[in-house]
PDB file of C-alpha atoms in Angstrom:
ATOM      1  CA  MET A   1     109.803 200.396 269.431  1.00 44.00           C
ATOM      2  CA  ALA A   2     110.392 196.837 270.074  1.00 47.00           C
ATOM      3  CA  SER A   3     108.195 197.110 273.072  1.00 50.00           C
ATOM      4  CA  MET A   4     105.208 198.179 271.118  1.00 52.00           C
ATOM      5  CA  GLY A   5     104.646 194.725 269.761  1.00 53.00           C
ATOM      6  CA  PHE A   6     105.390 195.304 266.160  1.00 53.00           C
ATOM      7  CA  THR A   7     106.449 192.424 264.043  1.00 56.00           C
ATOM      8  CA  ARG A   8     108.110 192.584 260.760  1.00 50.00           C
ATOM      9  CA  VAL A   9     106.048 191.868 257.707  1.00 48.00           C
ATOM     10  CA  PHE A  10     107.695 191.267 254.377  1.00 48.00           C
ATOM     11  CA  VAL A  11     105.264 192.698 251.940  1.00 48.00           C
ATOM     12  CA  GLY A  12     107.598 192.428 248.962  1.00 48.00           C
ATOM     13  CA  GLY A  13     107.884 188.657 249.297  1.00 46.00           C
ATOM     14  CA  ALA A  14     104.152 188.205 249.257  1.00 46.00           C
ATOM     15  CA  PHE A  15     103.800 189.891 245.835  1.00 46.00           C
ATOM     16  CA  ARG A  16     106.292 187.691 244.041  1.00 47.00           C
ATOM     17  CA  PRO A  17     104.205 184.546 244.142  1.00 47.00           C
ATOM     18  CA  PHE A  18     101.207 186.632 243.063  1.00 46.00           C
ATOM     19  CA  LYS A  19     103.216 188.080 240.202  1.00 51.00           C
ATOM     20  CA  GLN A  20     104.305 184.609 239.117  1.00 55.00           C
ATOM     21  CA  ILE A  21     100.737 183.350 239.287  1.00 55.00           C
ATOM     22  CA  ALA A  22      99.530 186.378 237.331  1.00 58.00           C
ATOM     23  CA  ASN A  23     102.264 185.757 234.747  1.00 64.00           C
ATOM     24  CA  ARG A  24     101.200 182.132 234.444  1.00 67.00           C
ATOM     25  CA  HIS A  25      97.596 183.163 233.943  1.00 72.00           C
ATOM     26  CA  LEU A  26      98.637 185.746 231.362  1.00 72.00           C
ATOM     27  CA  ALA A  27     100.832 183.185 229.548  1.00 75.00           C
ATOM     28  CA  THR A  28      97.972 180.684 229.582  1.00 81.00           C
ATOM     29  CA  ALA A  29      95.612 183.360 228.280  1.00 80.00           C
ATOM     30  CA  PHE A  30      98.063 184.210 225.448  1.00 81.00           C
ATOM     31  CA  LYS A  31      98.530 180.552 224.691  1.00 86.00           C
ATOM     32  CA  ASP A  32      94.743 180.002 224.630  1.00 85.00           C
ATOM     33  CA  GLU A  33      94.290 183.092 222.435  1.00 87.00           C
ATOM     34  CA  ALA A  34      97.010 181.880 220.065  1.00 87.00           C
ATOM     35  CA  ARG A  35      95.468 178.424 219.974  1.00 89.00           C
ATOM     36  CA  SER A  36      92.049 179.967 219.265  1.00 88.00           C
ATOM     37  CA  THR A  37      93.503 182.158 216.499  1.00 89.00           C
ATOM     38  CA  VAL A  38      95.277 179.188 214.931  1.00 89.00           C
ATOM     39  CA  GLN A  39      92.042 177.184 215.099  1.00 90.00           C
ATOM     40  CA  LYS A  40      90.096 180.048 213.486  1.00 90.00           C
ATOM     41  CA  GLY A  41      92.741 180.244 210.761  1.00 89.00           C
ATOM     42  CA  ALA A  42      92.582 176.492 210.216  1.00 89.00           C
ATOM     43  CA  ASP A  43      88.783 176.650 210.055  1.00 89.00           C
ATOM     44  CA  ALA A  44      88.952 179.516 207.554  1.00 90.00           C
ATOM     45  CA  MET A  45      91.443 177.552 205.435  1.00 91.00           C
ATOM     46  CA  LYS A  46      89.188 174.501 205.598  1.00 91.00           C
ATOM     47  CA  GLN A  47      86.177 176.574 204.541  1.00 92.00           C
ATOM     48  CA  GLY A  48      88.233 178.077 201.700  1.00 90.00           C
ATOM     49  CA  ALA A  49      89.317 174.613 200.606  1.00 91.00           C
ATOM     50  CA  ASP A  50      85.696 173.420 200.720  1.00 90.00           C
ATOM     51  CA  VAL A  51      84.579 176.389 198.621  1.00 91.00           C
ATOM     52  CA  ALA A  52      87.384 175.738 196.128  1.00 91.00           C
ATOM     53  CA  LYS A  53      86.465 172.047 196.035  1.00 91.00           C
ATOM     54  CA  ARG A  54      82.791 172.837 195.378  1.00 91.00           C
ATOM     55  CA  ALA A  55      83.747 175.365 192.704  1.00 91.00           C
ATOM     56  CA  SER A  56      86.055 172.890 190.975  1.00 90.00           C
ATOM     57  CA  GLN A  57      83.315 170.238 191.139  1.00 91.00           C
ATOM     58  CA  GLU A  58      80.868 172.688 189.565  1.00 91.00           C
ATOM     59  CA  VAL A  59      83.392 173.465 186.811  1.00 90.00           C
ATOM     60  CA  LYS A  60      83.933 169.742 186.296  1.00 89.00           C
ATOM     61  CA  ASN A  61      80.185 169.095 186.108  1.00 89.00           C
ATOM     62  CA  GLU A  62      79.665 172.031 183.744  1.00 90.00           C
ATOM     63  CA  THR A  63      82.536 170.863 181.552  1.00 90.00           C
ATOM     64  CA  ALA A  64      81.127 167.336 181.490  1.00 89.00           C
ATOM     65  CA  SER A  65      77.705 168.734 180.605  1.00 90.00           C
ATOM     66  CA  VAL A  66      79.135 170.809 177.762  1.00 89.00           C
ATOM     67  CA  ALA A  67      81.115 167.812 176.528  1.00 89.00           C
ATOM     68  CA  ASP A  68      77.990 165.624 176.638  1.00 89.00           C
ATOM     69  CA  GLN A  69      76.052 168.235 174.676  1.00 91.00           C
ATOM     70  CA  ALA A  70      78.843 168.450 172.103  1.00 90.00           C
ATOM     71  CA  ILE A  71      78.885 164.670 171.760  1.00 90.00           C
ATOM     72  CA  ARG A  72      75.095 164.571 171.347  1.00 90.00           C
ATOM     73  CA  LYS A  73      75.170 167.357 168.759  1.00 90.00           C
ATOM     74  CA  THR A  74      78.013 165.680 166.897  1.00 90.00           C
ATOM     75  CA  LYS A  75      76.070 162.427 166.907  1.00 89.00           C
ATOM     76  CA  VAL A  76      72.949 164.160 165.561  1.00 89.00           C
ATOM     77  CA  VAL A  77      74.975 165.902 162.855  1.00 89.00           C
ATOM     78  CA  GLY A  78      76.670 162.604 162.014  1.00 87.00           C
ATOM     79  CA  GLU A  79      73.295 160.896 161.713  1.00 90.00           C
ATOM     80  CA  LYS A  80      72.045 163.708 159.466  1.00 91.00           C
ATOM     81  CA  VAL A  81      75.153 163.405 157.307  1.00 89.00           C
ATOM     82  CA  ALA A  82      74.639 159.649 157.074  1.00 88.00           C
ATOM     83  CA  ASP A  83      70.970 160.138 156.162  1.00 89.00           C
ATOM     84  CA  THR A  84      71.882 162.749 153.563  1.00 90.00           C
ATOM     85  CA  ALA A  85      74.568 160.470 152.141  1.00 90.00           C
ATOM     86  CA  GLN A  86      72.024 157.643 151.873  1.00 91.00           C
ATOM     87  CA  GLU A  87      69.562 159.954 150.139  1.00 92.00           C
ATOM     88  CA  ILE A  88      72.234 161.086 147.685  1.00 91.00           C
ATOM     89  CA  ALA A  89      73.296 157.502 147.073  1.00 91.00           C
ATOM     90  CA  GLY A  90      69.663 156.515 146.471  1.00 90.00           C
ATOM     91  CA  LYS A  91      69.176 159.413 144.040  1.00 92.00           C
ATOM     92  CA  ALA A  92      72.429 158.550 142.267  1.00 92.00           C
ATOM     93  CA  LYS A  93      71.283 154.937 141.961  1.00 91.00           C
ATOM     94  CA  ASN A  94      67.921 156.017 140.565  1.00 91.00           C
ATOM     95  CA  THR A  95      69.613 158.378 138.112  1.00 91.00           C
ATOM     96  CA  ALA A  96      71.992 155.630 137.001  1.00 91.00           C
ATOM     97  CA  GLN A  97      69.085 153.227 136.527  1.00 92.00           C
ATOM     98  CA  GLN A  98      67.126 155.821 134.531  1.00 93.00           C
ATOM     99  CA  THR A  99      70.202 156.556 132.412  1.00 91.00           C
ATOM    100  CA  TRP A 100      70.744 152.829 131.792  1.00 92.00           C
ATOM    101  CA  GLU A 101      67.106 152.376 130.804  1.00 92.00           C
ATOM    102  CA  SER A 102      67.362 155.341 128.450  1.00 90.00           C
ATOM    103  CA  VAL A 103      70.563 153.967 126.886  1.00 90.00           C
ATOM    104  CA  LYS A 104      68.920 150.558 126.433  1.00 90.00           C
ATOM    105  CA  GLU A 105      65.841 152.117 124.823  1.00 91.00           C
ATOM    106  CA  THR A 106      67.966 154.291 122.537  1.00 90.00           C
ATOM    107  CA  THR A 107      70.126 151.330 121.583  1.00 89.00           C
ATOM    108  CA  GLN A 108      67.033 149.230 120.853  1.00 90.00           C
ATOM    109  CA  LYS A 109      65.563 152.019 118.707  1.00 88.00           C
ATOM    110  CA  MET A 110      68.834 152.346 116.832  1.00 88.00           C
ATOM    111  CA  LYS A 111      68.978 148.578 116.378  1.00 85.00           C
ATOM    112  CA  ASP A 112      65.388 148.475 115.164  1.00 84.00           C
ATOM    113  CA  THR A 113      66.010 151.407 112.849  1.00 85.00           C
ATOM    114  CA  VAL A 114      69.182 149.903 111.441  1.00 83.00           C
ATOM    115  CA  LYS A 115      67.485 146.507 111.093  1.00 81.00           C
ATOM    116  CA  GLY A 116      64.498 148.108 109.424  1.00 79.00           C
ATOM    117  CA  LYS A 117      66.751 150.016 107.020  1.00 79.00           C
ATOM    118  CA  ALA A 118      68.735 146.847 106.363  1.00 76.00           C
ATOM    119  CA  GLU A 119      65.548 144.948 105.628  1.00 79.00           C
ATOM    120  CA  GLU A 120      64.358 147.747 103.364  1.00 79.00           C
ATOM    121  CA  SER A 121      67.696 147.738 101.610  1.00 79.00           C
ATOM    122  CA  THR A 122      67.555 143.987 101.242  1.00 80.00           C
ATOM    123  CA  GLU A 123      64.056 144.212  99.770  1.00 81.00           C
ATOM    124  CA  ALA A 124      65.125 147.002  97.458  1.00 78.00           C
ATOM    125  CA  ILE A 125      68.104 144.984  96.292  1.00 79.00           C
ATOM    126  CA  LYS A 126      65.899 141.925  95.724  1.00 77.00           C
ATOM    127  CA  ASN A 127      63.437 144.019  93.768  1.00 80.00           C
ATOM    128  CA  ASN A 128      66.200 145.515  91.683  1.00 76.00           C
ATOM    129  CA  VAL A 129      67.711 142.103  91.038  1.00 73.00           C
ATOM    130  CA  ASN A 130      64.307 140.676  90.107  1.00 75.00           C
ATOM    131  CA  GLN A 131      63.556 143.614  87.834  1.00 76.00           C
ATOM    132  CA  GLY A 132      66.959 143.286  86.233  1.00 70.00           C
ATOM    133  CA  MET A 133      66.391 139.590  85.662  1.00 72.00           C
ATOM    134  CA  ASN A 134      62.956 140.179  84.269  1.00 70.00           C
ATOM    135  CA  SER A 135      64.175 142.824  81.890  1.00 71.00           C
ATOM    136  CA  LYS A 136      66.836 140.442  80.492  1.00 65.00           C
ATOM    137  CA  ASN A 137      64.295 137.879  79.794  1.00 60.00           C
TER     138      ASN A 137
END
């Protein structure tokens, strides 16, 4: 058989480097797939964080808007209360002035009446005294 010109070929040795290369390619593919999956996860987390941030900003804006409305309404109510208080104070002042005027008028009438009665009494006493003096004479 040696004369037939056959040479030995080691087929098994030729597959090992191919197997190692294939393993390297497979490892690189897994690594790339893992890296891609991690990146997709990171992107999804970033999108979730952005959505949460926008939602919290909307809640903040809505809360600020509600607070502003409450402040405006409170201010309007406060102004109405102040206006009402001024109206009541004005009415109370007018009522007090009217009452004072009425008291003054009543007091003046009483004074005039008492003075008139006193004058009448004085005249009556004078007349009685004069009549009594005239009757003695």
